[in-house]
Coordinates of C-alpha atoms and ligand atoms in Angstrom, one line a residue:
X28 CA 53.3 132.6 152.4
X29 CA 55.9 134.8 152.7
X30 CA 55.2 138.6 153.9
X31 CA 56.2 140.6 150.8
X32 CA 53.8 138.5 148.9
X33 CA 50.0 140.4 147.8
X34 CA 47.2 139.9 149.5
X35 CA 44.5 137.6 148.3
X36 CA 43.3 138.0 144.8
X37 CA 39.6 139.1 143.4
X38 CA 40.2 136.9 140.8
X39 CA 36.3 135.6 140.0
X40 CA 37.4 132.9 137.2
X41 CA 33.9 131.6 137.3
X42 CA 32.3 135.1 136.4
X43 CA 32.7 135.5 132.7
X44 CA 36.6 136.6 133.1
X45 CA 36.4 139.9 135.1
X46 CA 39.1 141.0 136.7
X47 CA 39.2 143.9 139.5
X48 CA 36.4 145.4 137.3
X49 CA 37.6 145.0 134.1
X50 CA 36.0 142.9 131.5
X51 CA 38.7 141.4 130.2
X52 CA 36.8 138.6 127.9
X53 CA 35.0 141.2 125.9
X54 CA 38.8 143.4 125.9
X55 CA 40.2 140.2 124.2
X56 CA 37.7 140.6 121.6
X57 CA 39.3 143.2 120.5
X58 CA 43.3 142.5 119.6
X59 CA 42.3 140.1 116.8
X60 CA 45.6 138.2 117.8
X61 CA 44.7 136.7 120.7
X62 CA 42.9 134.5 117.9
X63 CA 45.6 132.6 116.3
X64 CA 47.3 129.4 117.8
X65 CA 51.4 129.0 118.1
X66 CA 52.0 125.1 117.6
X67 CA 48.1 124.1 117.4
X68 CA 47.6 125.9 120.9
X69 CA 45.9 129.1 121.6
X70 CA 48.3 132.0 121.8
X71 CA 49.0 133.2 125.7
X72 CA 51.2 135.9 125.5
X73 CA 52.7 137.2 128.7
X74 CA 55.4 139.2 127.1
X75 CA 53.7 142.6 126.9
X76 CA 56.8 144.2 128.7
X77 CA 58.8 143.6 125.6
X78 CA 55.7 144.6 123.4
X79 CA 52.2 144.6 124.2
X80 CA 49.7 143.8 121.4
X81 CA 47.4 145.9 119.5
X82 CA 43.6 146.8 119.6
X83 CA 41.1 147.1 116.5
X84 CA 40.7 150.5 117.3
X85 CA 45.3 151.2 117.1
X86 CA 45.2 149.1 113.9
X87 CA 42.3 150.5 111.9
X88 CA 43.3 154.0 112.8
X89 CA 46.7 153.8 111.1
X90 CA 45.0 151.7 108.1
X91 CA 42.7 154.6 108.5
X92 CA 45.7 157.2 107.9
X93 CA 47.2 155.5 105.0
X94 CA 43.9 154.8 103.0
X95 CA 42.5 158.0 103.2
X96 CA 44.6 160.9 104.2
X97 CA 48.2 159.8 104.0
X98 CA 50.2 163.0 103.1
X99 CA 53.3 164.5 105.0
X100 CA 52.4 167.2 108.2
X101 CA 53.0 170.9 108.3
X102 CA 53.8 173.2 105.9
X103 CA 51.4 171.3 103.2
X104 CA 48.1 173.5 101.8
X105 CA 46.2 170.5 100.4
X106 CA 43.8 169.0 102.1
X107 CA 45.6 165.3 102.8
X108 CA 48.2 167.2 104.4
X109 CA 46.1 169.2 106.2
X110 CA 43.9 166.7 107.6
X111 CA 47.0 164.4 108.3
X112 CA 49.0 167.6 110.7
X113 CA 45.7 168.0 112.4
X114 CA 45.6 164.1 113.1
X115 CA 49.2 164.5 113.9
X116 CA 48.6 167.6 116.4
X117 CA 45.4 165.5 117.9
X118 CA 47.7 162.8 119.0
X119 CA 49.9 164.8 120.7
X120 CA 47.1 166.4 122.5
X121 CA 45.7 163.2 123.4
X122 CA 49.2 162.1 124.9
X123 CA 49.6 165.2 126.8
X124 CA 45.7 164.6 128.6
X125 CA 47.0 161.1 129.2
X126 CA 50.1 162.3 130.9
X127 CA 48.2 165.3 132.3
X128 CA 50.9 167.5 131.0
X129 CA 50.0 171.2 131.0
X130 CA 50.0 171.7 127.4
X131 CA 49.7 169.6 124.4
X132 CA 53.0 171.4 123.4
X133 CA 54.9 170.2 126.3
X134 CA 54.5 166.6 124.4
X135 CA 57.8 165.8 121.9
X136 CA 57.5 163.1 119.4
X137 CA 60.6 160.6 119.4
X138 CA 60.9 157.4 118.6
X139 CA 60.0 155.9 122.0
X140 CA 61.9 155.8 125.5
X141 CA 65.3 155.3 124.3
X142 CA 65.8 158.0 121.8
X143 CA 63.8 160.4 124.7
X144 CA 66.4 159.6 126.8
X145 CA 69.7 160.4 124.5
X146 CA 67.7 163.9 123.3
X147 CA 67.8 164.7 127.3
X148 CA 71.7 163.7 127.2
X149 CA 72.9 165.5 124.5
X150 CA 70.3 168.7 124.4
X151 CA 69.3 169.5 128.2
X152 CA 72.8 167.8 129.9
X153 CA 75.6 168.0 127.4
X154 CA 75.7 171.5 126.9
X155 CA 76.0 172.1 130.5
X156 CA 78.0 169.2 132.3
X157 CA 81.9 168.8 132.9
X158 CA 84.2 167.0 135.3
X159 CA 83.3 167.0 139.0
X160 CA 79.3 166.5 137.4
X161 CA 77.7 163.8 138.4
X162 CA 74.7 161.9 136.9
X163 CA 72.7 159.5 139.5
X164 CA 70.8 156.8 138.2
X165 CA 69.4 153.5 140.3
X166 CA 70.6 149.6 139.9
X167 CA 67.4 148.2 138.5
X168 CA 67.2 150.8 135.0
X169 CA 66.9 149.6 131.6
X170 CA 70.3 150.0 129.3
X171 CA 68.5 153.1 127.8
X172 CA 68.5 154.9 130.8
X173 CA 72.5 153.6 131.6
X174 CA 74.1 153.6 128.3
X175 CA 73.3 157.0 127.3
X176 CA 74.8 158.7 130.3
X177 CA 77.9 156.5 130.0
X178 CA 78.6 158.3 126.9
X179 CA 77.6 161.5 128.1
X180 CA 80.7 160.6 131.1
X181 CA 83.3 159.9 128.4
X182 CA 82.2 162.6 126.1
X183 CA 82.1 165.2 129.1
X184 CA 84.2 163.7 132.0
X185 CA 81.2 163.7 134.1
X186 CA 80.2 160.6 136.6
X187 CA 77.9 157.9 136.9
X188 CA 76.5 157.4 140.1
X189 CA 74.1 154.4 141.3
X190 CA 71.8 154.1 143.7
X191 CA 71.7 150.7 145.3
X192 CA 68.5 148.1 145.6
X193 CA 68.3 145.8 147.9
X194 CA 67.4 141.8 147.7
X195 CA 64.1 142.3 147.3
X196 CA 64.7 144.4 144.5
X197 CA 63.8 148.0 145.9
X198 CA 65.5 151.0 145.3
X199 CA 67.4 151.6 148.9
X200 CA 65.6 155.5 149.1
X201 CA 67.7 156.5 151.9
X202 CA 71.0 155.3 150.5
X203 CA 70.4 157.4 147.2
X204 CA 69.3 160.4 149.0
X205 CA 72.5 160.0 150.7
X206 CA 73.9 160.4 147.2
X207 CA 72.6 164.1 146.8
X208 CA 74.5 167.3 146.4
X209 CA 75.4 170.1 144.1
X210 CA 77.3 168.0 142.1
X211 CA 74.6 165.8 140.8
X212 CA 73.1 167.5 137.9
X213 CA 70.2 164.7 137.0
X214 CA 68.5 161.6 138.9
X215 CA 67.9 158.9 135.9
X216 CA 65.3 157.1 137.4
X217 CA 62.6 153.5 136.4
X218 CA 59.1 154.3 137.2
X219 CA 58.5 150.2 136.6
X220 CA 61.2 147.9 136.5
X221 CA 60.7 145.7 133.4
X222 CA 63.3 143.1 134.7
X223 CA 61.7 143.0 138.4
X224 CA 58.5 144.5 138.2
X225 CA 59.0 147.3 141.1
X226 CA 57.4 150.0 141.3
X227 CA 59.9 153.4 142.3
X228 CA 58.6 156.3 144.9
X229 CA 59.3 158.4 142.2
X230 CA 57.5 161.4 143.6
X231 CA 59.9 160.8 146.6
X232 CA 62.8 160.9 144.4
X233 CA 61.6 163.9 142.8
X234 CA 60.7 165.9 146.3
X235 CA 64.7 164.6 147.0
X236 CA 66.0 166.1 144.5
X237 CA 64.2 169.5 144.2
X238 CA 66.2 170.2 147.5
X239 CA 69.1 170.8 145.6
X240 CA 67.5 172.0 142.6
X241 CA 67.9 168.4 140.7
X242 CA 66.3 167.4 137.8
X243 CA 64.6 163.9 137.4
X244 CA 64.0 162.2 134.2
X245 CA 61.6 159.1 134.7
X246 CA 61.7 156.6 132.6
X247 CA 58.3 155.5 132.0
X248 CA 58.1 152.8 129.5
X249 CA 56.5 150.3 131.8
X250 CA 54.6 152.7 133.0
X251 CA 52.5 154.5 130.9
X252 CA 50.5 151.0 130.0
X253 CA 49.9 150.4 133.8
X254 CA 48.8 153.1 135.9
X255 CA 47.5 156.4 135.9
X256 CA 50.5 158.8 135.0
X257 CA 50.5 162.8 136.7
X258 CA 53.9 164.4 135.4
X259 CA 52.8 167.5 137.4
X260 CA 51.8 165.3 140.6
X261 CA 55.0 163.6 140.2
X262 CA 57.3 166.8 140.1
X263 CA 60.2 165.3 137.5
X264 CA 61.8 167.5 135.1
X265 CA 61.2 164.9 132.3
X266 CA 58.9 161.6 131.4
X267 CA 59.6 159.3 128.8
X268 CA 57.3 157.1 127.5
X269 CA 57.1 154.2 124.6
X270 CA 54.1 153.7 121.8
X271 CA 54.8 150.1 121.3
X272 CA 54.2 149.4 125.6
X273 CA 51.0 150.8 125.8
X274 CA 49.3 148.8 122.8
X275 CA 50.4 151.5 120.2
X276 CA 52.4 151.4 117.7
X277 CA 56.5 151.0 117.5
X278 CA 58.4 153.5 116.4
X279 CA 56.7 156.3 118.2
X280 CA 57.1 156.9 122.3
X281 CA 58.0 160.5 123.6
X282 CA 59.4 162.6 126.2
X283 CA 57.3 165.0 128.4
X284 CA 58.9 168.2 129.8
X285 CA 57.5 171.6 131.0
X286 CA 57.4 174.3 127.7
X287 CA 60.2 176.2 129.7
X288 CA 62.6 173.6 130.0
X289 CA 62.6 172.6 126.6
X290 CA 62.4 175.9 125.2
X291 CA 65.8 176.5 127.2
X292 CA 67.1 173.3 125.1
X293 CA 68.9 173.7 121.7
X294 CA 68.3 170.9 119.4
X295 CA 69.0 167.7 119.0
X296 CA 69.2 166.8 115.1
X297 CA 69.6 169.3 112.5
X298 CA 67.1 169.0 109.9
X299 CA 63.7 169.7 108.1
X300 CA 60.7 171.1 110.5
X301 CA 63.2 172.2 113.2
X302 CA 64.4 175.3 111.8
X303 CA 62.3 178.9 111.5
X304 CA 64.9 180.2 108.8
X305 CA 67.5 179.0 107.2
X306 CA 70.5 180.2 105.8
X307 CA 74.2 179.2 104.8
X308 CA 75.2 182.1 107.2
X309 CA 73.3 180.6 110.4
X310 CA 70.3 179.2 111.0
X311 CA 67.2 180.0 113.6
X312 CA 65.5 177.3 115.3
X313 CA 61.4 176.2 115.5
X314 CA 59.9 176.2 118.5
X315 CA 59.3 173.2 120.9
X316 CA 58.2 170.4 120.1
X317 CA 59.0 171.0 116.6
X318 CA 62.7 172.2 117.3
X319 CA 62.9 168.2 118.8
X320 CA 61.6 166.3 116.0
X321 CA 63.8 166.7 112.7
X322 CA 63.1 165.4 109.4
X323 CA 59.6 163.5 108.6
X324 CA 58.1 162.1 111.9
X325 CA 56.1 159.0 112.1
X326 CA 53.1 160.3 111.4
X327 CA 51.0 157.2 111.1
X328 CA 52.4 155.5 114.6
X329 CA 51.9 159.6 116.4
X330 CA 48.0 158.7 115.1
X331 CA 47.9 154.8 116.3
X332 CA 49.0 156.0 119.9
X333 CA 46.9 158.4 119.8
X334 CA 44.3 155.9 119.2
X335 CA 46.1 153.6 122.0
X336 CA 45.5 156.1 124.4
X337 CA 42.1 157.2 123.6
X338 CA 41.7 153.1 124.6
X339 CA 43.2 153.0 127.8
X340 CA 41.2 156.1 128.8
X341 CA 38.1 154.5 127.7
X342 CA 38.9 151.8 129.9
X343 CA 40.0 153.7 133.0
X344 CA 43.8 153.4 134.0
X345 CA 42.6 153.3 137.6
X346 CA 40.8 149.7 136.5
X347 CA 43.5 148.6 134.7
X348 CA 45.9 148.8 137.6
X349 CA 43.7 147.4 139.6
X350 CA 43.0 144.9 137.5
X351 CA 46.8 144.0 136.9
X352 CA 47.4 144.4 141.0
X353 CA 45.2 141.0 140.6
X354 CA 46.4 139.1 138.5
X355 CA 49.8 139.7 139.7
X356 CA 48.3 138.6 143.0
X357 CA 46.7 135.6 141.6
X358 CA 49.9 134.5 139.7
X359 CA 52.7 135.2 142.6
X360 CA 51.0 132.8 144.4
X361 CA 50.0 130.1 141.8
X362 CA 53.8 130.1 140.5
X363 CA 55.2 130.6 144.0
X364 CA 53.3 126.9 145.0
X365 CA 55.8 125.3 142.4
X366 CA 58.6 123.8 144.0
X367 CA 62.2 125.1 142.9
X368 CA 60.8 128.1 141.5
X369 CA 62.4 131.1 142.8
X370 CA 60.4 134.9 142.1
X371 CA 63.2 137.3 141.2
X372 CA 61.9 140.7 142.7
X373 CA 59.4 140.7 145.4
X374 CA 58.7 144.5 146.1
X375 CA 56.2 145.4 148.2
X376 CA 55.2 147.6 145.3
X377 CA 54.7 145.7 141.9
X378 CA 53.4 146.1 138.7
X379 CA 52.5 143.1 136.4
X380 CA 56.0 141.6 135.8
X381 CA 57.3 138.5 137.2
X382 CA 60.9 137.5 136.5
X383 CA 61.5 133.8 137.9
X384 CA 63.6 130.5 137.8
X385 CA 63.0 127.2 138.0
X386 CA 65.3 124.8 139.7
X387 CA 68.6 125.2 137.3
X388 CA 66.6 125.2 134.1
X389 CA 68.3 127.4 131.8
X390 CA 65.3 130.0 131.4
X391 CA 66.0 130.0 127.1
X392 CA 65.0 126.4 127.5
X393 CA 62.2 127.6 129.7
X394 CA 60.9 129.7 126.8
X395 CA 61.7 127.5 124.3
X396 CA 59.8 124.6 125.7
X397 CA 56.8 126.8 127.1
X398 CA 56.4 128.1 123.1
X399 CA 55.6 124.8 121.9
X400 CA 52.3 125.0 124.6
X401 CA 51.7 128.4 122.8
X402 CA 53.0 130.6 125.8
X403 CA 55.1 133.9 124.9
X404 CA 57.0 135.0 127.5
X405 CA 60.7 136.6 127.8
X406 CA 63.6 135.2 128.9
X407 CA 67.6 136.8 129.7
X408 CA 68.6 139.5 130.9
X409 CA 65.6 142.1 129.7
X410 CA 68.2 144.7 128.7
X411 CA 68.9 145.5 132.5
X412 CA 72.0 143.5 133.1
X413 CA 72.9 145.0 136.2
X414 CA 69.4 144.2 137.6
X415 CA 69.7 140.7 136.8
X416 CA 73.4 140.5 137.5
X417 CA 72.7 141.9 141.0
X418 CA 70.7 138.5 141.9
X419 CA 74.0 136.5 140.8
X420 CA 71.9 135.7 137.7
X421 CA 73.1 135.6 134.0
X422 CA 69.4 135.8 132.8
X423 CA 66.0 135.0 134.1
X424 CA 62.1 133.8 132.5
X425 CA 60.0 136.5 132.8
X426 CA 56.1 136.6 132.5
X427 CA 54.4 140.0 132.0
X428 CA 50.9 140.7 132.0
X429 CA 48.8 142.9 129.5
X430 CA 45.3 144.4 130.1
X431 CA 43.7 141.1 127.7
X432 CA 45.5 138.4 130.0
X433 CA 43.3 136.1 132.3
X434 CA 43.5 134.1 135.2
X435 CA 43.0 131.0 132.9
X436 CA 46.3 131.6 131.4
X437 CA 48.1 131.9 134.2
X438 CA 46.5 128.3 135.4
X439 CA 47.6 127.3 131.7
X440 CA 51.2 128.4 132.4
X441 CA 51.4 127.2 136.0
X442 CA 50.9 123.7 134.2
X443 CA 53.4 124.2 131.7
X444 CA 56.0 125.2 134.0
X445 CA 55.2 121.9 136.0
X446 CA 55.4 119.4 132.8
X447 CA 58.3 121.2 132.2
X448 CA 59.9 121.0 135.8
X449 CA 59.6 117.6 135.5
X450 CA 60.9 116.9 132.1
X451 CA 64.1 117.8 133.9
X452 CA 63.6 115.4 136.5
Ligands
LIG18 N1 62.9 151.5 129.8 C1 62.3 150.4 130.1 C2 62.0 150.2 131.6 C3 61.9 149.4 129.2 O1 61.2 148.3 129.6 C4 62.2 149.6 127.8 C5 61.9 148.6 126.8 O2 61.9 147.4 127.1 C6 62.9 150.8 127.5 C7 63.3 151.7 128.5 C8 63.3 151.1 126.1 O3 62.1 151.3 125.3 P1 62.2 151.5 123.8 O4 63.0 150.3 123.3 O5 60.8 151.4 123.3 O6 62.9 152.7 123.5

């Protein structure tokens, strides 16, 4: 067994389902898809990296919104609208708990990680940045925390830096503190790799960089659905998180930063709700969060992640980590006992993500074929080329694991991945 693999799992298939405390047969009750079949077989679906599914209690609060009280937030004096800004506001104070942010205005509504990211680009870095600059970002991040600071070089004349990772897929800590000085003027950093599943020392990183007064955004897409998140414990500047990840809704995600950064920030679109007064000879500007979110907002996906949250807190993050730290367990060493299957990232710290190939497979025809035994999961390059590319890869299978997956499914795709092995025979 090699050394980076977990230790041995708590896995107790013969007692109703539970994992690491969590009752995950009774949890599956409620996402009503986990019901239907793909090709006459009962849907697994490991893909809740890309997506994760949604509860009752996400879906019947947004039916909820539009049946009863659907009216646009803010500035409304009937009582739909009223009731729907209040709804609105709840949510946002219900993320900021979550996140254990300070206040519920520290909380801005975007439309999930990626557009969290560009509104830190172009608001908190733009204004400021110039040749000689440099932005520092790490080998394993998603293209929304790459792409965005590649345009901010061209449009500014700044540069990219990257940290390296090593073969196991770990960020190499030393060699990007290495990388500090004056001149960098933001770490970029993954909390959770979606492509290889590590987990980052991000409050590391962040004590790192506050020695020359750097800020760190997180990204924290793949976070947010698997662990308890502190954005004060962790000491960055700025969290980003995605609705759609964390059994919410799409559409809908956010960026967390303290009420005097953003209040330093001008804003990012022009539009309704962001302005105090307006006029054709200059305009003044609302107050965070409002200043940040332009035009209508998404007002019934703000109240389904609310709702998505108010689930994973019923449930305990600290159970579903350590629920997920099992199954992983269980899994890594189920798949690694198939021959020619190679585990692409092996971090000592990992969250419920397994990138893999088998033998020289082409992982689309891993996926397609493991469909038709009504298994989901993702295969290519999981919008983190540089990740995959680093492994001499083009693209890799990857399985991901949600808070309603079992050990029985991961027995279900073990066999799969064997009839398909030897299909290629
Ligand atoms: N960052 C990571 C690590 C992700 O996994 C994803 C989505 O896959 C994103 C950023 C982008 O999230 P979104 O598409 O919800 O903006």
């Amino acid at each position: 067994m090699p050394a980076w693999m977990p230790p041995g799992s708590g896995v107790d298939k013969e007692n109703g389902g539970r994992v690491a405390g969590l009752d995950v047969e009774r949890i599956r009750t409620d996402f009503p898809i986990l019901d239907r079949e793909v090709h006459g077989k009962p849907l697994v679906y490991f893909d809740t990296a890309a997506s994760a599914q949604r509860p009752l209690a996400v879906i019947e609060a947004i039916d909820d919104f539009y049946r009863r009280y659907n009216a646009n937030i803010h500035r409304g004096v009937h009582t739909l609208s009223q009731e729907a800004t209040d709804a609105y506001e709840a949510a946002r104070a219900k993320v900021a708990g979550f996140l254990n942010a300070d206040s519920a205005g520290e909380v801005v509504f975007t439309r999930g990680t990626t557009e969290a990211i560009n509104l830190v680009a172009q608001s908190f870095l733009r204004p400021t940045i110039g040749p000689g600059d440099e932005i520092l970002i790490t080998h394993m991040e998603h293209h929304a925390n790459i792409v965005p600071w590649q345009m901010l070089c061209e449009q500014t004349g700044a540069e990219l830096r990257v940290a390296p990772i090593n073969e196991r897929g770990e960020l190499e800590l030393s060699a990007l503190k290495a990388m500090l000085s004056e001149r960098v003027k933001l770490i970029g950093i993954v909390h959770v790799s979606n492509a290889l599943g590590t987990i980052n020392p991000v409050a590391e990183v962040c004590s790192a960089a506050r020695a020359f007064g750097i800020p760190v955004l997180v990204d924290g897409a793949q976070a947010t659905p698997h662990q308890a998140v502190d954005v004060q414990a962790l000491g960055c500047a700025f969290y980003c998180f995605s609705g759609h990840k964390m059994y919410g809704p799409t559409g809908i995600g956010g960026l967390w930063a303290r009420r005097e950064t953003l209040q330093a920030m001008p804003p990012y679109q022009g539009g309704g709700e962001m302005i105090s007064v307006v006029s054709f000879e200059g305009t003044t500007y609302n107050d965070p969060p409002g200043r940040f979110e332009a035009g209508t907002p998404h007002i019934a996906g703000a109240i389904g992640l609310g709702a998505a949250v108010d689930y994973l807190r019923s449930l305990g993050m600290d159970r579903v980590a350590a629920a997920e730290a099992e199954l992983l367990a269980y899994a890594t060493r189920a798949m690694s006992e198939i021959d020619g299957l190679r585990i692409v990232g092996t971090a000592a710290h990992k969250a419920g993500v397994i990138s893999f190939v088998l033998d020289d497979i082409h992982p689309n025809d891993i996926g397609t074929l493991i469909d038709h035994y009504g298994i989901a999961i993702r295969t290519g390059h999981h919008c983190a080329m540089p990740a995959v590319k680093y492994f001499g890869l083009p693209a890799t299978a990857r399985v991901s694991f949600g808070i309603y997956n079992k050990p029985a499914e991961v027995d279900q795709l073990v066999d799969a991945l064997r009839r398909i092995k030897d299909m290629f025979a």
